[in-house]
XYZ file of N, CA, C and O in Angstrom:
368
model
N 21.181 2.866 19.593
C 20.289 2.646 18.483
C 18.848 2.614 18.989
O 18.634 1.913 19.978
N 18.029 3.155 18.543
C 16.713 3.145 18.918
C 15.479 1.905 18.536
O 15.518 1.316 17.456
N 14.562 1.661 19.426
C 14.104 0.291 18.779
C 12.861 1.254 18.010
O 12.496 2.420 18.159
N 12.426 0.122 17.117
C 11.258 1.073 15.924
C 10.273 0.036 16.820
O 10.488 -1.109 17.216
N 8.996 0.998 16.986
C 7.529 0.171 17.444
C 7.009 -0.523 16.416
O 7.080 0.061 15.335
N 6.539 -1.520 16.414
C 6.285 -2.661 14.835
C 4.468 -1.988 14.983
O 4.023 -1.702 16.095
N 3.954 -1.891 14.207
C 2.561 -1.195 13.410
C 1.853 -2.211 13.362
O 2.140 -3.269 13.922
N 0.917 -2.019 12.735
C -0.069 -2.685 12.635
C -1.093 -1.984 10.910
O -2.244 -1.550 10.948
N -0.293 -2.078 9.736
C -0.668 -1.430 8.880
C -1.338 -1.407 7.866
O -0.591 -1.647 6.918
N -2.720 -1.188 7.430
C -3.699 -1.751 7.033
C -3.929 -1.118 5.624
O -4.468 -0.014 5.704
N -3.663 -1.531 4.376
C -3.917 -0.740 2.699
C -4.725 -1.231 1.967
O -4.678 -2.443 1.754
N -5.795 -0.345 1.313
C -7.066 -0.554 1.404
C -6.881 -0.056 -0.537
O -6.234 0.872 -1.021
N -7.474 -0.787 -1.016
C -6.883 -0.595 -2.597
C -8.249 -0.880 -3.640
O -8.925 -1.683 -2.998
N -8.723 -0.690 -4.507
C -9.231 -1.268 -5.926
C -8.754 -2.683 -5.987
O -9.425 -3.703 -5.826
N -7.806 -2.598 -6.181
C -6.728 -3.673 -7.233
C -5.123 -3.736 -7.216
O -4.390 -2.758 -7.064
N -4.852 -4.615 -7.339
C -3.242 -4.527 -7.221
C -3.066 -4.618 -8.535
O -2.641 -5.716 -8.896
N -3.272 -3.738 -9.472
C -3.492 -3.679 -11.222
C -1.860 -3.731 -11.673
O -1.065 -3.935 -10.756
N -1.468 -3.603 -12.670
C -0.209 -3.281 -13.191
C 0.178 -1.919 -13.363
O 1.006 -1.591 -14.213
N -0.419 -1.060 -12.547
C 0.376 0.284 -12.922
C 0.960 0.452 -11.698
O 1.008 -0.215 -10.665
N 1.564 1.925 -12.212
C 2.699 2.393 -10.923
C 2.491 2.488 -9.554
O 3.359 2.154 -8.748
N 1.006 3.077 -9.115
C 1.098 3.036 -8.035
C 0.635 1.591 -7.394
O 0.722 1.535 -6.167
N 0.152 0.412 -8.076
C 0.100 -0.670 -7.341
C 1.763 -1.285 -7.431
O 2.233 -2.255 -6.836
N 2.131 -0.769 -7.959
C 3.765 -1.333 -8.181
C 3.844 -0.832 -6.764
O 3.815 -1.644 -5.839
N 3.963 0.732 -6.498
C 4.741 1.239 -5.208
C 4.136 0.617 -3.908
O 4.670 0.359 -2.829
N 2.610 0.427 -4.434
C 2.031 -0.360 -2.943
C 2.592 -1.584 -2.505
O 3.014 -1.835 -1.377
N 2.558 -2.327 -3.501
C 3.192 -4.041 -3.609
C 4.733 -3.858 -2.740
O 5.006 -4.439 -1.690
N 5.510 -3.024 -3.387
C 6.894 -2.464 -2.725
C 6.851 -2.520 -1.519
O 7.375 -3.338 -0.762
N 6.106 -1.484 -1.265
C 5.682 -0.526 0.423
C 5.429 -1.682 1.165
O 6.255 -2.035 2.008
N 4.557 -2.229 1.002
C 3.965 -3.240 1.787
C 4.977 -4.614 2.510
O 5.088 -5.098 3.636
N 5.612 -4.883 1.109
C 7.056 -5.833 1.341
C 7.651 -4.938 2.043
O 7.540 -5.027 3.266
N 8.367 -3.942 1.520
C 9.296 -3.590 2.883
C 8.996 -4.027 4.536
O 9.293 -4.944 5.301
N 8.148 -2.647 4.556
C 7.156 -3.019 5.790
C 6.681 -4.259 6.701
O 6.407 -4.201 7.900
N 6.649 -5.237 5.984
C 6.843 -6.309 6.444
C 7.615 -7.332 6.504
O 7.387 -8.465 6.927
N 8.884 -6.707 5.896
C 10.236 -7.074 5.860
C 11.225 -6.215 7.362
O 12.322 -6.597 7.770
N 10.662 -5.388 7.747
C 10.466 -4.483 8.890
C 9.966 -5.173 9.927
O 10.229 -4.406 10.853
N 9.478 -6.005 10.356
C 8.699 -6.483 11.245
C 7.502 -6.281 11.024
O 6.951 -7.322 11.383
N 6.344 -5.220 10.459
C 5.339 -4.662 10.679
C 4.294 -5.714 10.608
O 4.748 -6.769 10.164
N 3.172 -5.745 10.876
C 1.892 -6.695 9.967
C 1.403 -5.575 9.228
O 1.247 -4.399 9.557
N 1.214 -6.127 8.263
C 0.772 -5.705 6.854
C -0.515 -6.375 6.059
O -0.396 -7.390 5.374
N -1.472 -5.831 6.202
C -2.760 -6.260 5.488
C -2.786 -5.157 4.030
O -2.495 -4.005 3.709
N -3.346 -6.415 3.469
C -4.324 -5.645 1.994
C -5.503 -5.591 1.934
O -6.223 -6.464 2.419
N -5.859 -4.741 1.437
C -7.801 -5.457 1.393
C -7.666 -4.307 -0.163
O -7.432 -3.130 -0.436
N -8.082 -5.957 -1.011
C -8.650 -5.277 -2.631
C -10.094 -5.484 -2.988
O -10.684 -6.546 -3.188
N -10.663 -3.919 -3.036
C -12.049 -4.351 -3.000
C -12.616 -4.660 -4.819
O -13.718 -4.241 -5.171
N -12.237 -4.973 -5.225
C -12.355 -4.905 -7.345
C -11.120 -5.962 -7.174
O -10.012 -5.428 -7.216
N -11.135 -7.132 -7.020
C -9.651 -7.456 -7.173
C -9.733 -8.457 -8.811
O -8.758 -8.874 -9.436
N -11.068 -8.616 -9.143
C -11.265 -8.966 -10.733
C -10.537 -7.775 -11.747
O -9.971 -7.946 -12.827
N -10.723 -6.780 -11.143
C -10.728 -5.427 -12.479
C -9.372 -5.469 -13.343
O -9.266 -4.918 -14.439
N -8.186 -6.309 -12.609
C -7.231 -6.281 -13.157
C -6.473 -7.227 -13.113
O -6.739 -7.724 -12.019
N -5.614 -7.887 -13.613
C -4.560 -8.969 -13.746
C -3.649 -8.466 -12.861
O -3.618 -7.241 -12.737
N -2.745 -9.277 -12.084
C -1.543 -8.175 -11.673
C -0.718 -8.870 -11.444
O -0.998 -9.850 -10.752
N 0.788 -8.673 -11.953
C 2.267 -9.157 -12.276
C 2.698 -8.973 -11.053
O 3.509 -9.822 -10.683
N 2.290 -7.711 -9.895
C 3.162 -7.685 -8.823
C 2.326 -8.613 -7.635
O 1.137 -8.630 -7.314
N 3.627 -9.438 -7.099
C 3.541 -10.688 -6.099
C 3.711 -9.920 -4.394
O 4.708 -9.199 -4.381
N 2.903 -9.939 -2.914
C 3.462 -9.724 -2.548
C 4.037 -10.636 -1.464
O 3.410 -11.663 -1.204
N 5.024 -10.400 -0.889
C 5.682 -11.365 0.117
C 4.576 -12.392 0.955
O 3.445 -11.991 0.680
N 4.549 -12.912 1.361
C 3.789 -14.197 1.432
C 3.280 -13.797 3.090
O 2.284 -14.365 3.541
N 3.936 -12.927 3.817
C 3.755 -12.829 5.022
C 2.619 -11.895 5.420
O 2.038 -11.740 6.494
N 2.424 -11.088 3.741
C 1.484 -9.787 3.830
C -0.021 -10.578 4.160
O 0.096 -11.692 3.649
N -0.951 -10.498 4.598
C -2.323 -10.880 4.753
C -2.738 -10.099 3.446
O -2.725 -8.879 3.282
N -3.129 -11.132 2.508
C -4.329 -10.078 1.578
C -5.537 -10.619 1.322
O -5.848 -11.778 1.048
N -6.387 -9.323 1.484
C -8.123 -10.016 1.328
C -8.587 -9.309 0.189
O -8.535 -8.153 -0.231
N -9.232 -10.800 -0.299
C -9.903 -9.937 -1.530
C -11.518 -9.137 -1.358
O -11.739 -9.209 -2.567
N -12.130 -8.805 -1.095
C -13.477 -8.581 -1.134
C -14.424 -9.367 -2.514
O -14.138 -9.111 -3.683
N -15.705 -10.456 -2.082
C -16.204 -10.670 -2.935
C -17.790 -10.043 -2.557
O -18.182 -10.437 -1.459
N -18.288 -9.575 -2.936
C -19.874 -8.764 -2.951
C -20.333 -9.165 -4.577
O -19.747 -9.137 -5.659
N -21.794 -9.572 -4.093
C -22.840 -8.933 -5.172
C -22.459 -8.143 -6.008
O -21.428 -7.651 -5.551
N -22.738 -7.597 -7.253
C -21.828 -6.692 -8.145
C -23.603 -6.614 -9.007
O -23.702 -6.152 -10.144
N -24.284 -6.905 -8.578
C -25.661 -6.828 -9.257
C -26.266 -5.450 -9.272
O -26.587 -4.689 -10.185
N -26.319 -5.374 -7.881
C -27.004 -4.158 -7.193
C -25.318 -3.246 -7.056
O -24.373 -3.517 -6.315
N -25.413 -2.484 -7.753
C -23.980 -1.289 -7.726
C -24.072 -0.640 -6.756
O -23.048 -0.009 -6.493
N -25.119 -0.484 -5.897
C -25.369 0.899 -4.484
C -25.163 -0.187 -3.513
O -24.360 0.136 -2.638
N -25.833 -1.852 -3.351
C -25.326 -2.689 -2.276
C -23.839 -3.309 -2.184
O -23.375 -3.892 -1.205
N -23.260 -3.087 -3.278
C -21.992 -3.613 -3.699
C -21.292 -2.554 -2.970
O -20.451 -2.992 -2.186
N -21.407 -1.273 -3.012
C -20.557 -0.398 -2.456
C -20.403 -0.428 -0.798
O -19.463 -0.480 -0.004
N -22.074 -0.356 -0.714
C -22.492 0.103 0.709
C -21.769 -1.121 1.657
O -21.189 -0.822 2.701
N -21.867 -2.535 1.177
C -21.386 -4.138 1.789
C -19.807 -3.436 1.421
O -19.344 -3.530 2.558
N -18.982 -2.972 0.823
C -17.891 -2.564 0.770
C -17.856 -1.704 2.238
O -17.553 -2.266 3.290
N -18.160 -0.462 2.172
C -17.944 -0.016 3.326
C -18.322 -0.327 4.207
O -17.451 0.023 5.003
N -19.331 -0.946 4.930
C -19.613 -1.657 5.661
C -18.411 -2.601 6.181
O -17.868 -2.602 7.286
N -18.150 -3.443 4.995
C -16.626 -4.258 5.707
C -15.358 -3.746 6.385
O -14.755 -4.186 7.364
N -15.023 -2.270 5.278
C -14.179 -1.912 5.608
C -14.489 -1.331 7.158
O -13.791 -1.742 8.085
N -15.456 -0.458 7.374
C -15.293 0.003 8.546
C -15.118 -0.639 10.124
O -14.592 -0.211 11.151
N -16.032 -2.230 9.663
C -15.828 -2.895 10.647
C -14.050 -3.367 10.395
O -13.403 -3.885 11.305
N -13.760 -3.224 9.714
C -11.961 -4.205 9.934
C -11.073 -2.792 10.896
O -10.426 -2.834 11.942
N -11.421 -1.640 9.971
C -10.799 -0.478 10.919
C -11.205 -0.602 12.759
O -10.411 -0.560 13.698
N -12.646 -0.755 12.790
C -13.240 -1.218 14.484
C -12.366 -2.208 15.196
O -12.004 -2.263 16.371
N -12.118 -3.005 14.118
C -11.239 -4.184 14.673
C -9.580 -3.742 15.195
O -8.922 -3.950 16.215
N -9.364 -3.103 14.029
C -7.481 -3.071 14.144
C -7.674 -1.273 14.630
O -7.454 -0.472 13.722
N -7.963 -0.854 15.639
C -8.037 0.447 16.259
C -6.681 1.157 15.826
O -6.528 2.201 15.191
N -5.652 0.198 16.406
C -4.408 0.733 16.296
C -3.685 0.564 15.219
O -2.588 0.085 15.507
N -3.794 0.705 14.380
C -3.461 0.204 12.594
C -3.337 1.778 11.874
O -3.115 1.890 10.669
C-alpha cells in the first residue's frame, strides 16, 4: 500500500455562500482534512453571504476584515494579504 504525502492546502474564496460550489468547497475541504491534510480557508467578503455549510472544526478558516470604504484599498490590502500567506506556506 502506498503512503499519501499529507499537503499543506490553502482555498482562497469570496464566501462560503449557500450555493453549489461553496457546498463542493465546504465538502473538499472536510475530506481533505479528514485525510490528514491541513486545510486553510481564507474568505475574503465573508459578510456577502449567510452560509448553512459548517466546516470540520480542524479546517483553519480566516475571515479577511479590510476597510470596505476605499474599494481600490480594500482590494489592494486583499491581495496584499493573500500574497504574503502564499510567501508563507511555499509548499501549499
Amino acid at each position: 500500500m502506498e503512503k499519501i504525502e499529507k499537503k499543506e492546502i490553502i482555498i482562497i474564496t469570496t464566501s462560503l455562500g449557500n450555493d453549489g460550489a461553496e457546498r463542493v468547497l465546504t465538502e473538499l475541504a472536510d475530506e481533505w482534512v479528514r485525510c490528514g491534510h491541513k486545510v486553510m480557508v481564507v474568505q475574503t467578503d465573508y459578510n456577502k453571504n449567510a452560509c448553512n455549510y459548517t466546516l470540520d472544526k480542524r479546517v483553519r478558516l480566516i475571515n479577511l476584515h479590510f476597510d470596505r470604504r476605499n474599494r481600490l484599498q480594500w482590494y489592494l490590502s486583499e491581495i496584499r494579504y493573500v500574497v504574503r500567506l502564499l510567501k508563507k506556506h511555499k509548499n501549499a
